[in-house]
Each structure stands twice: as structure tokens, then as C-alpha cells.
XYZ file of C-alpha atoms in Angstrom:
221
model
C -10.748 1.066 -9.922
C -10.176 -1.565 -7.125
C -12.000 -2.413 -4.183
C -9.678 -1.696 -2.210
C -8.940 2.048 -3.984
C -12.715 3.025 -3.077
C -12.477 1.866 0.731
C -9.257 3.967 0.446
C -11.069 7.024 -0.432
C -13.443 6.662 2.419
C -10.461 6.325 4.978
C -8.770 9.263 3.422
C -12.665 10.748 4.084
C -11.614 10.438 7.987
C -8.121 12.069 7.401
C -9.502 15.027 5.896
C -12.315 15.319 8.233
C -9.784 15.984 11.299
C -7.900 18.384 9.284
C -11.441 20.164 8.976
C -11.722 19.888 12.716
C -8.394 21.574 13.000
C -9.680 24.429 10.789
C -12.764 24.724 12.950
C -11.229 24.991 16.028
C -8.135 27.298 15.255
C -9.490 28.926 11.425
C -7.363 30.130 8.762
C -5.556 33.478 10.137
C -2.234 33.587 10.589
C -0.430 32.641 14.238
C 0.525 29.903 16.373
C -1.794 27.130 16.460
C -2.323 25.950 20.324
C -3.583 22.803 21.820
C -4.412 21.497 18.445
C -1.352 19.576 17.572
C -2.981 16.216 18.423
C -5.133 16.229 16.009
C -1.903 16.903 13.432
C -0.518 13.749 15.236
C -3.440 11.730 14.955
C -3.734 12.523 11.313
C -0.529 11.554 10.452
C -0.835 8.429 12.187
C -4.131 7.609 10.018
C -2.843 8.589 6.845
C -0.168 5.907 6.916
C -3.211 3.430 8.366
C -4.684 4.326 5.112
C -1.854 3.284 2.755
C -1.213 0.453 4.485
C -4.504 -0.846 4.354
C -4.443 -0.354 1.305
C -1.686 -2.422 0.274
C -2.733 -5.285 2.070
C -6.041 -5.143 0.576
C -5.106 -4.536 -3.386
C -2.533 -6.782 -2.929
C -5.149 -9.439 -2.179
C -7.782 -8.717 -4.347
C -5.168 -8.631 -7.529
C -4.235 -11.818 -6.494
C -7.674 -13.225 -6.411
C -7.980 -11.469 -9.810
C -4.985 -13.216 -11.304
C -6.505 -16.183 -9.954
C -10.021 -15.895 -11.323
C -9.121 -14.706 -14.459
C -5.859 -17.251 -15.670
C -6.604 -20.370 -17.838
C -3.192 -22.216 -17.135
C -0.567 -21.785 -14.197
C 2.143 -21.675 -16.642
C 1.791 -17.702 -16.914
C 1.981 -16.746 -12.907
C 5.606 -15.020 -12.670
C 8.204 -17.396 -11.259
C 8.739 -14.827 -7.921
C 4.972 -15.815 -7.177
C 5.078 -19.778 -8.371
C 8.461 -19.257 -5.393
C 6.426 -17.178 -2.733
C 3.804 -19.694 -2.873
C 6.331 -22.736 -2.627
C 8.113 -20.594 0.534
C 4.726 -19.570 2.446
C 3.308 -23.721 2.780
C 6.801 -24.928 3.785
C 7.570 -27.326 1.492
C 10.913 -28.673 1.253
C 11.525 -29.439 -2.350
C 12.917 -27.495 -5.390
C 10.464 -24.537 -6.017
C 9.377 -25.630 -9.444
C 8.642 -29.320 -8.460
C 6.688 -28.112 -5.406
C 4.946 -25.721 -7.344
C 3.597 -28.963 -9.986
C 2.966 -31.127 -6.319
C 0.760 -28.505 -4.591
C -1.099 -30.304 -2.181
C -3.935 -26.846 -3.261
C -4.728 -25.754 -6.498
C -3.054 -23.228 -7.855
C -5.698 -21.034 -7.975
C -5.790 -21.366 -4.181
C -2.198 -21.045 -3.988
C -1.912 -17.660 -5.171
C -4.863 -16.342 -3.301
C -3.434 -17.696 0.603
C 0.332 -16.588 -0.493
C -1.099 -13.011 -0.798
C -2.695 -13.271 2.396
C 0.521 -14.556 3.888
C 2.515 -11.520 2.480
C 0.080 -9.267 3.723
C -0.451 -10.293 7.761
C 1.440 -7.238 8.977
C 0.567 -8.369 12.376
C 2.303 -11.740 11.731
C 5.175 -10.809 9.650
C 4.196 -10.092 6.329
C 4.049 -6.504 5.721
C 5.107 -5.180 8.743
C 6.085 -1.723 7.533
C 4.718 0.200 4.420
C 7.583 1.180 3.072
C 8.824 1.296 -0.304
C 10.904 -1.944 -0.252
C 8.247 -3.944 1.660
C 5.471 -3.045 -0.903
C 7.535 -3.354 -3.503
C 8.153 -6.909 -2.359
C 4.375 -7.640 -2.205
C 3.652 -6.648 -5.132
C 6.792 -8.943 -6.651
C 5.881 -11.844 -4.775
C 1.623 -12.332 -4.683
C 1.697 -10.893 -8.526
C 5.063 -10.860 -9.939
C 5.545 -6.965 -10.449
C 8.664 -5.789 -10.674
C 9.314 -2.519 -8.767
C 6.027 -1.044 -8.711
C 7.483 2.226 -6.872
C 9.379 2.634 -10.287
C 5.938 3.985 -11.344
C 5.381 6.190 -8.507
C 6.548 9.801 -10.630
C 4.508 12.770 -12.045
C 5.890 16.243 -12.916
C 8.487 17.233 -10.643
C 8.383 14.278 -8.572
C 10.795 11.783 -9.633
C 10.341 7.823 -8.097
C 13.384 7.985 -5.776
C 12.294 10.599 -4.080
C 8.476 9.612 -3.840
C 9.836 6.428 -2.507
C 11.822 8.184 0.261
C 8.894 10.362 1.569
C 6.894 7.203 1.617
C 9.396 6.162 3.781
C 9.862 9.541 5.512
C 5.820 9.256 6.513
C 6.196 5.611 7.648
C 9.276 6.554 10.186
C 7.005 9.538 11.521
C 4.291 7.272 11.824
C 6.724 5.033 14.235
C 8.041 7.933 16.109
C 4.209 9.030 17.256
C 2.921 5.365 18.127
C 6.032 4.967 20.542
C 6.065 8.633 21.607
C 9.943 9.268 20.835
C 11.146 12.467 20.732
C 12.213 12.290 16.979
C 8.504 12.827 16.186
C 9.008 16.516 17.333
C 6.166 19.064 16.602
C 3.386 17.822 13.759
C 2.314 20.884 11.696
C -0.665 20.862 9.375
C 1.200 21.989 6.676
C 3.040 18.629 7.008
C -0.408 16.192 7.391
C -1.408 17.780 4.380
C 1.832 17.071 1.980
C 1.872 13.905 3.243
C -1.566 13.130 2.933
C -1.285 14.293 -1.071
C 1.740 12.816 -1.699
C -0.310 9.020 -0.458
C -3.263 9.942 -2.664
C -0.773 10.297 -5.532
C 1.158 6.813 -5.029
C -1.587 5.055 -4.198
C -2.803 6.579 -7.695
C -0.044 5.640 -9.779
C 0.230 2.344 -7.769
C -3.891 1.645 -8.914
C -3.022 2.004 -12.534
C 0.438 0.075 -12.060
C -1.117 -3.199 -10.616
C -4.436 -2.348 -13.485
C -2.093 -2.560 -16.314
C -0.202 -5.278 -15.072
C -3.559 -7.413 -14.786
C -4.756 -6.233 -17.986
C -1.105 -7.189 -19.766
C -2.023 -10.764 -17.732
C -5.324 -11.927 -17.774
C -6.803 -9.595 -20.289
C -9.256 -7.877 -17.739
C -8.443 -4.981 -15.765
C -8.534 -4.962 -12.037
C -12.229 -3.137 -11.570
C -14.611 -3.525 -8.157
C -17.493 -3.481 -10.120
């Protein structure tokens, strides 16, 4: 497993530790749960933190990965040879910038991932399923990794669209709009499964990919 998959695990740790505070406070009977609906709020708020983050930081420790592990740039996907071209500015045709790099390849691949992933200056911006999917396309050259993102009774369309379902709730509570409406446990704790699953499936996806690539799984040890 990835870095990035075990400092997931200890933000999910956070997540479950303010559903535990929610059990403390109101237990496990049956009624109307009062004055606790903040911390429902709050969780949902941190379990999309947590898949985001998580994103951004596989996304740039595969890359450094494909990097590291790579003998010859002739087997980085043409969508990341492109991304790279596209995030220094160069005005040329993609594959004669790509030979002309003013950085080494190597290099190349590691600060276009970073580009991608600077939510806070236009890369990710939103974790939904077409943003991460375009990550993932452009700093490694997967195709569709939420076409992996199925188990029994799940299929990938609709994990894709309660990705997306999580992220809009997520934008409803930070601005306060009245779409958010009422937060339930019940629904911080799908959600917060339903995150541990694609971030699962999305682990193996980007694993498998590397180990198709490079020959060496993507592993944090």
C-alpha cells in the first residue's frame, strides 16, 4: 500500500472518532437525536477532506514512482508526455516539446503531478469523479480509473455518482446553503464506507497500473 493510503487511514481515524463522540453523547436507543447534528456536518465535511487528500497525495507519489522506477521516457503515456508539455507553457507541438524539455523528464513528470494536484490553484479543485479521473489520466496515463470503482452490488456508474453526491454535500455545508438540509448519521456513515471502498479499489487500480509499468508495485515501505 501507498503512502498516501496509510495517512488516509489515520484521517479516516478522525472521522470515525466524531461519529464515536456522537454515540457518546446521544447512545444507541432509538429517538430523535438533538443538538448533535454538527458533529454529522462536520463529519461529512472531513470525510470528503480525506478523499481528497488523498488524491492529491497518491497522485503524486505514483508519479514520483513512475519516475524513479522507468529506464527510458519512451514508455510514459502520451496524455502525461501532453500534461507535462501544457503545465511549463511551452509553445511548440507536444511531442517536440516533450524531446526539448528544458527539465528532465524524470522531473517533468514529478512537477506536472504537482500542478494537477494544487486544488487551491486550479488543479483539482473538486474531487469528483471526472476531476480524479483526469489526474489520474494526465500525471500517469490511466484511463478511467473510476471504471474500477465496483464490488458486488455496486456497479461504477453509480459509485461514481455518490462520489459526486458526497462532494456536492460537502459544498452545500462549507457555504451554509440550504440544499445541505439535515445531516443524519446514518448518512456520514454510508458515505464514509462507500470512500473507504473507492479509495480501495482506486489503491489497487493505480498498484497494478505501476506494476504493468515499471515492474514494481506502488508500496510505502
Amino acid at each position: 500500500m501507498s503512502k498516501a493510503y496509510d495517512a488516509f487511514l489515520k484521517n479516516d481515524s478522525e472521522v470515525d472518532r466524531l461519529l464515536q463522540i456522537h454515540t457518546e453523547i446521544t447512545g444507541t436507543g432509538p429517538g430523535k437525536r438533538e443538538g448533535v447534528e454538527v458533529l454529522n456536518k462536520s463529519a461529512i465535511i472531513m470525510i470528503c477532506a480525506c478523499w481528497e487528500t488523498y488524491v492529491e497525495d497518491v497522485a503524486n507519489e505514483a508519479a514520483g514512482h513512475l519516475a524513479d522506477s522507468i529506464s527510458s521516457s519512451d514508455s510514459i503515456a502520451k496524455d502525461v508526455r501532453k500534461s507535462c508539455v501544457a503545465s511549463l507553457g511551452i509553445m511548440k507541438s507536444d511531442e517536440a516539446a516533450w524531446s526539448g524539455l528544458c527539465l528532465s523528464w524524470k522531473d517533468a513528470i514529478r512537477k506536472n503531478a504537482e500542478s494537477l494536484t494544487k486544488s487551491r490553484l486550479g488543479g483539482l479543485n473538486t474531487p469528483k469523479t471526472a476531476n480524479v479521473d483526469s489526474i489520474f489520466c494526465k500525471a500517469l496515463g490511466i484511463q478511467k480509473v473510476s471504471q474500477t470503482w465496483k464490488w458486488k452490488k455496486m456497479k461504477s456508474a453509480t459509485a461514481s455518482s455518490t462520489v459526486d453526491a458526497l462532494v456536492e454535500l460537502r459544498g452545500d455545508l462549507a457555504h451554509r446553503t440550504k440544499a445541505a438540509g439535515t445531516v443524519k448519521k446514518a448518512t456520514c456513515s454510508y458515505y464514509r464506507n462507500h470512500i473507504k471502498r473507492v479509495v480501495n479499489k482506486t489503491e489497487k487500480s493505480i498498484s497494478d497500473f505501476l506494476t504493468s509499468t515499471t515492474g514494481k508495485p506502488l508500496s510505502a515501505g
